[in-house]
XYZ file of C-alpha atoms in Angstrom:
441
model
C 14.113 -31.891 -22.002
C 11.849 -34.205 -19.447
C 7.828 -33.450 -20.161
C 8.249 -33.087 -16.080
C 10.505 -29.900 -16.441
C 9.201 -28.705 -19.719
C 6.218 -27.849 -16.605
C 7.928 -26.584 -14.232
C 8.858 -24.207 -16.577
C 5.108 -23.257 -17.138
C 5.086 -23.121 -14.658
C 7.348 -20.469 -12.713
C 6.253 -17.477 -13.921
C 2.618 -18.299 -12.588
C 4.720 -19.092 -9.151
C 6.854 -16.215 -9.073
C 3.202 -13.821 -10.244
C 1.642 -15.446 -6.885
C 5.119 -14.753 -4.910
C 5.198 -11.191 -5.625
C 0.890 -10.644 -4.879
C 1.848 -12.336 -1.672
C 4.704 -10.385 -0.762
C 3.158 -6.971 -1.433
C -0.386 -8.498 0.496
C 2.480 -8.914 3.409
C 4.559 -5.666 2.685
C 0.312 -3.446 2.856
C -0.193 -4.896 5.349
C 2.967 -4.379 7.083
C 2.640 -1.238 7.165
C -0.700 -0.880 8.609
C -0.089 -2.958 10.926
C 3.632 -0.487 11.947
C 0.463 2.617 11.311
C -1.598 1.039 13.402
C 1.069 0.228 16.338
C 2.337 3.664 16.298
C -0.928 5.471 17.550
C -1.581 2.273 19.849
C 2.505 3.456 21.117
C 1.235 6.616 21.390
C -2.443 6.158 23.545
C 0.078 3.545 25.616
C 2.112 6.112 26.632
C 3.421 8.289 29.649
C 1.718 11.462 27.785
C -1.666 9.092 26.220
C -5.293 9.040 27.645
C -6.021 5.028 27.088
C -5.603 5.037 31.005
C -8.297 7.738 30.992
C -10.923 5.498 28.708
C -10.016 2.402 31.041
C -10.865 4.463 34.438
C -13.839 6.047 32.668
C -15.380 3.142 31.673
C -15.103 0.401 34.953
C -16.432 3.875 37.420
C -19.727 3.981 34.491
C -19.373 6.130 32.379
C -19.051 4.794 29.311
C -15.909 6.386 27.149
C -14.222 5.232 23.833
C -11.319 5.609 22.116
C -12.118 7.426 18.664
C -9.256 7.525 15.630
C -12.429 8.991 12.615
C -12.535 6.643 9.816
C -17.125 6.572 9.738
C -19.265 8.887 10.960
C -20.647 9.442 14.630
C -23.430 11.314 15.913
C -22.868 14.166 17.944
C -25.929 14.152 19.352
C -24.711 11.066 21.347
C -21.704 12.982 22.634
C -21.839 14.416 26.478
C -17.559 15.814 26.471
C -16.060 15.586 23.245
C -11.955 15.572 24.418
C -9.907 16.281 22.482
C -5.607 16.094 22.985
C -3.190 18.423 21.130
C -0.283 17.389 20.477
C 0.427 19.492 17.982
C 1.847 23.079 18.778
C 1.273 24.863 15.900
C -1.432 24.031 13.644
C -1.599 23.617 10.268
C 1.586 24.155 9.392
C 3.576 20.092 8.748
C 5.640 19.014 11.054
C 9.187 19.537 10.134
C 10.726 14.778 10.884
C 13.205 15.091 12.663
C 17.271 13.742 12.018
C 18.536 12.838 14.631
C 18.348 11.522 18.027
C 18.343 14.336 19.596
C 15.748 16.207 17.664
C 13.567 13.246 18.497
C 13.569 12.984 21.978
C 14.084 17.518 21.417
C 9.711 17.867 18.857
C 7.178 19.069 19.808
C 5.128 17.821 17.654
C 3.301 14.707 17.459
C 1.570 14.952 14.224
C -0.050 17.578 12.695
C -3.769 18.945 13.387
C -5.828 21.882 11.485
C -7.233 24.200 13.506
C -10.520 24.511 11.667
C -11.166 21.153 12.327
C -10.652 22.112 15.963
C -12.825 24.969 15.558
C -16.012 23.552 14.405
C -16.138 20.356 16.881
C -16.015 23.289 19.560
C -19.454 24.324 18.039
C -20.536 21.172 17.441
C -20.385 19.441 20.679
C -19.026 19.830 24.907
C -15.417 19.852 23.934
C -12.477 19.202 26.575
C -9.841 20.614 24.795
C -6.260 18.867 26.427
C -3.247 21.864 25.670
C 0.346 19.548 25.292
C 3.174 20.177 27.082
C 5.577 16.818 27.390
C 8.477 17.296 24.366
C 8.645 13.375 22.366
C 11.239 12.942 24.797
C 9.231 12.311 28.025
C 7.103 9.537 26.423
C 10.746 7.855 24.053
C 12.734 8.124 27.288
C 10.689 7.662 29.915
C 11.975 10.506 31.599
C 9.510 14.086 32.760
C 12.247 16.163 32.763
C 11.505 19.822 32.919
C 14.159 20.210 29.971
C 11.247 18.552 27.486
C 8.685 20.486 28.641
C 6.764 22.265 25.142
C 7.679 26.651 24.703
C 5.770 27.786 26.510
C 5.020 30.570 23.724
C 4.366 27.800 21.203
C 1.764 26.979 23.661
C 0.589 30.118 24.490
C 0.073 30.788 21.353
C -1.373 27.166 20.649
C -4.690 28.565 23.544
C -5.005 31.861 21.697
C -5.610 30.809 18.452
C -8.084 27.703 20.110
C -9.392 30.041 22.320
C -9.204 33.787 20.351
C -8.371 35.296 22.670
C -5.603 36.930 22.094
C -4.676 38.260 25.846
C -4.736 34.382 27.642
C -1.255 33.540 28.916
C 0.948 30.336 29.936
C 1.501 30.092 33.165
C 4.161 27.534 34.515
C 5.377 26.135 38.151
C 7.896 27.653 40.758
C 7.665 24.727 42.231
C 8.347 21.232 41.756
C 4.373 19.248 42.687
C 1.437 21.159 42.571
C -1.625 21.136 44.594
C -4.688 22.469 43.667
C -7.395 21.918 45.468
C -10.891 21.247 44.014
C -14.443 20.715 45.760
C -17.511 18.696 43.922
C -20.715 19.019 43.712
C -21.837 17.110 46.402
C -19.270 18.491 48.194
C -16.515 16.372 48.972
C -12.934 17.501 48.846
C -10.030 16.584 45.950
C -6.366 17.509 45.542
C -4.981 17.183 42.915
C -1.079 16.708 42.015
C 0.903 18.196 39.023
C 3.938 18.452 38.083
C 6.433 21.154 36.882
C 2.121 22.800 36.886
C 0.738 23.983 33.795
C -1.002 26.504 33.984
C -2.861 30.066 32.323
C -4.593 33.101 32.930
C -7.932 34.287 29.697
C -10.132 36.906 31.083
C -12.911 34.558 28.637
C -12.802 31.373 31.220
C -14.307 30.484 34.285
C -11.440 27.911 36.579
C -13.154 25.124 38.238
C -9.595 23.317 38.922
C -7.191 26.713 39.586
C -7.029 30.821 40.417
C -7.940 33.225 38.177
C -4.411 33.690 38.291
C -3.601 29.956 37.525
C -6.381 27.688 35.834
C -5.854 24.615 34.693
C -8.752 23.468 33.839
C -11.281 25.703 32.904
C -14.846 26.751 30.959
C -14.205 29.055 28.735
C -15.987 31.680 25.798
C -14.912 31.323 21.736
C -13.679 35.374 20.616
C -13.580 35.961 17.795
C -12.301 39.088 17.394
C -15.008 41.733 18.681
C -18.480 38.811 18.817
C -18.244 35.476 20.505
C -19.409 32.234 17.753
C -22.499 30.137 19.396
C -20.749 27.250 20.358
C -21.378 24.572 22.346
C -19.237 24.675 26.047
C -15.759 24.732 25.496
C -13.427 23.303 28.478
C -9.485 23.868 27.942
C -6.795 21.785 30.721
C -3.434 23.412 30.588
C -1.673 20.524 31.571
C -2.185 17.359 30.106
C -0.738 15.107 33.632
C -3.933 16.392 35.331
C -6.122 13.089 33.066
C -3.050 11.251 30.844
C -1.022 8.118 31.529
C 1.206 9.649 33.536
C -0.659 11.384 35.872
C -4.061 9.814 36.047
C -2.712 8.092 39.221
C -0.996 11.607 41.229
C -3.073 11.918 44.554
C -7.016 12.993 43.619
C -6.783 13.339 40.125
C -8.564 10.071 39.010
C -11.417 11.416 41.000
C -11.943 14.916 40.173
C -11.887 13.735 36.235
C -14.692 11.461 36.848
C -16.574 13.576 39.796
C -16.732 16.062 37.198
C -17.495 14.672 34.005
C -20.104 12.332 36.067
C -21.531 15.493 37.553
C -21.454 17.688 33.753
C -21.931 14.444 31.099
C -26.043 13.820 31.344
C -25.816 10.278 30.985
C -24.097 10.046 27.647
C -21.299 8.449 25.920
C -16.871 9.795 26.761
C -15.850 10.720 23.351
C -11.432 10.305 23.693
C -10.605 12.368 19.191
C -7.418 11.615 18.954
C -9.009 11.491 14.642
C -7.554 14.578 12.253
C -10.784 15.180 10.578
C -14.412 15.320 11.086
C -16.988 12.607 11.706
C -19.633 14.556 13.700
C -22.687 15.020 12.447
C -26.685 15.727 13.225
C -28.828 13.539 11.343
C -31.208 16.460 11.273
C -29.504 18.204 8.670
C -28.430 14.565 6.950
C -24.921 12.723 6.978
C -22.253 14.828 5.106
C -20.274 12.640 2.865
C -16.866 13.961 1.657
C -16.963 12.347 -1.278
C -19.743 13.149 -4.493
C -20.520 10.951 -7.884
C -18.843 15.073 -8.473
C -15.594 13.500 -7.778
C -15.453 10.381 -9.660
C -16.916 12.325 -13.443
C -14.004 14.242 -12.500
C -11.443 11.167 -13.947
C -13.869 11.405 -17.053
C -13.529 14.902 -18.334
C -10.143 15.517 -20.190
C -7.228 15.383 -20.100
C -8.156 11.756 -18.941
C -11.329 11.214 -21.199
C -8.412 11.054 -24.134
C -7.082 8.296 -22.123
C -10.827 6.461 -21.356
C -11.388 6.954 -25.087
C -8.074 5.364 -26.238
C -8.685 2.582 -23.700
C -11.735 1.305 -25.246
C -10.536 1.949 -28.913
C -8.287 -0.586 -27.848
C -11.010 -2.646 -26.053
C -12.683 -2.349 -29.345
C -9.751 -3.695 -32.227
C -9.001 -5.884 -29.716
C -12.147 -8.001 -29.698
C -12.844 -7.520 -33.305
C -9.351 -8.950 -33.849
C -9.779 -11.550 -31.249
C -14.066 -12.219 -32.723
C -11.906 -12.967 -36.598
C -9.246 -15.275 -35.365
C -11.077 -17.800 -33.395
C -11.110 -21.030 -33.709
C -8.394 -23.665 -34.294
C -5.806 -22.777 -37.100
C -7.048 -23.691 -40.551
C -4.906 -26.435 -42.353
C -3.830 -24.887 -46.402
C -3.602 -27.386 -48.592
C -0.006 -28.761 -49.963
C 0.215 -26.054 -53.298
C -0.297 -22.758 -51.362
C 2.500 -23.631 -47.958
C 4.581 -21.280 -47.314
C 6.966 -18.245 -49.088
C 9.923 -20.796 -48.607
C 7.805 -24.519 -48.971
C 7.851 -22.417 -53.054
C 10.794 -21.048 -53.590
C 12.460 -24.948 -52.609
C 9.671 -25.809 -54.451
C 10.748 -23.350 -57.693
C 14.975 -24.243 -56.986
C 13.916 -27.520 -57.166
C 12.468 -27.286 -61.050
C 15.074 -24.997 -62.239
C 17.801 -28.082 -61.110
C 15.788 -30.956 -63.385
C 15.178 -28.328 -66.484
C 18.300 -27.676 -66.321
C 19.190 -31.261 -65.563
C 21.186 -30.419 -62.286
C 19.682 -33.947 -60.879
C 23.914 -34.164 -58.516
C 23.641 -31.344 -57.045
C 19.568 -31.704 -56.444
C 20.323 -35.359 -55.432
C 22.950 -33.514 -52.722
C 20.786 -30.445 -51.301
C 17.771 -33.998 -50.809
C 19.989 -36.155 -48.502
C 21.239 -32.458 -45.955
C 17.186 -31.789 -46.447
C 16.274 -35.385 -45.724
C 18.762 -35.686 -42.830
C 17.303 -32.388 -41.032
C 14.037 -34.548 -41.443
C 15.511 -37.252 -39.751
C 16.791 -35.272 -37.742
C 13.897 -33.474 -36.140
C 12.359 -36.773 -36.014
C 14.454 -38.826 -34.153
C 15.544 -35.574 -31.461
C 12.830 -33.305 -31.923
C 12.321 -30.045 -34.157
C 14.650 -28.005 -31.178
C 17.537 -30.303 -32.333
C 17.051 -31.262 -36.242
C 19.960 -29.089 -37.178
C 22.286 -29.824 -35.198
C 22.102 -33.562 -35.382
C 21.484 -33.297 -39.169
C 25.350 -32.661 -39.803
C 26.540 -34.832 -41.491
C 29.808 -35.620 -38.836
C 27.469 -35.502 -36.096
C 24.871 -37.848 -37.452
C 27.484 -40.891 -38.768
C 28.538 -40.343 -35.504
C 25.593 -40.799 -33.616
C 23.952 -43.770 -36.089
C 27.398 -45.606 -35.262
C 26.981 -45.329 -31.380
C 23.875 -46.946 -32.186
C 22.829 -47.946 -35.100
C 26.643 -49.746 -36.282
C 25.448 -51.877 -39.323
C 24.512 -49.580 -40.883
C 26.966 -46.526 -40.040
C 29.309 -47.744 -42.777
C 26.799 -48.022 -45.441
C 25.998 -44.398 -45.173
C 28.520 -43.195 -44.346
C 29.039 -44.559 -48.300
C 26.355 -43.714 -49.621
C 26.178 -40.047 -48.258
C 29.916 -40.245 -50.107
C 28.756 -40.795 -53.352
C 26.105 -38.808 -52.869
C 28.242 -35.609 -52.518
C 30.843 -36.130 -54.869
C 27.810 -36.602 -57.418
C 28.941 -34.824 -60.889
C 26.232 -31.904 -61.316
C 25.200 -34.220 -64.123
C 24.223 -37.330 -64.467
C 21.319 -39.353 -65.445
C 17.706 -40.363 -64.040
C 18.465 -43.297 -63.569
C 22.233 -43.193 -60.874
C 19.818 -40.727 -58.698
C 17.152 -42.957 -58.351
C 19.237 -44.926 -57.140
C 21.385 -43.471 -54.615
C 17.853 -41.653 -53.161
C 16.978 -45.126 -53.648
C 19.839 -46.263 -51.509
C 19.419 -43.048 -49.077
C 16.273 -43.566 -48.207
C 16.018 -47.424 -47.567
C 19.505 -46.890 -44.544
C 17.238 -43.885 -42.822
C 13.719 -45.421 -42.935
C 15.305 -48.934 -41.140
C 18.115 -46.193 -39.005
C 13.980 -44.680 -37.688
C 11.992 -47.151 -36.634
C 14.703 -49.357 -35.722
C 14.422 -52.728 -37.892
């Protein structure tokens, strides 16, 4: 294996780690983008309200869409528009399993009644009731079969207003016209398809009549008392303001003139968020998180984990401090136990007058050392075999092959007991040949 290949193999884990990190980052980005695109698709769909924001902004009414994520000064809001895409508040919606269930689902995302009530209490709020199932925006068809269940919308209306006598009224004709008179005395006409209206004893109609209100100002009741909140407007039919119905008749002109008259030059915010982000500067900014939330991660049983991790870190630093620095070189006399065992074995052979056996072991050890010098430690054992080593010498040093084979054969055939002179002679012959092979001289 060449040095370049070895370097590539060493860098490969780093490249794989980098690839995993990049892939994980791309996956998070795709998930975030998909979630944001889902919100964008809903807002830009026929049942969304991006068209309302664009229209009001072009007419000089300060309007913005809000998805949550930061605190908003409630005193800067002239009207908070809250579209409801959830007919059953405080309950998790069931995810559709088939295309049919997807087309006929009534809830787009989950909302909490307490959050909506808190928003109503803080700022003037326009609550827009749901009307269409998901199939209306997915198929692009406004058909009566895709209307929400009347009982579900009616229960939602009662929960928001707190009026148990409130009811939903559906139109008997395809298109319904509603008159509206602006503060300047100019008359307008609103047109709605399959109009969804309501009645309520605590509501005053703005568009429609007492028996069939489309837009009304309602008082929020809680049992026998009325909540001390801001102004609450209820729009029963979202087609008056959404992308689907805003362009019909004078619908867009009606909401423009009404907001110009009643928002007192403050912002109109279309709120799609699920949480509570309104704050009152007089009472300070309310934080959803505090240091107490972080402190919980240091209480039992997390405390045991932190202590264990700290002790492990201390042990790691201590051991690394003791082992810091270069490897300590030991003297030859203090080598490993394997070397000591070999030395002891050689000494026993000499004491027992086993010079022949000692020379045989010495020859094998020298072949291993020579093979390590020629081919590296990884291949030393393979090329140290006498047959394999002789094959290499025959190819690279043919002038030494016969002599080396003769010396190795003679050493292997030595009896256990030989004279020291004969042993030295065999060692000298072997060493001379191996030195010539190593240095190629």
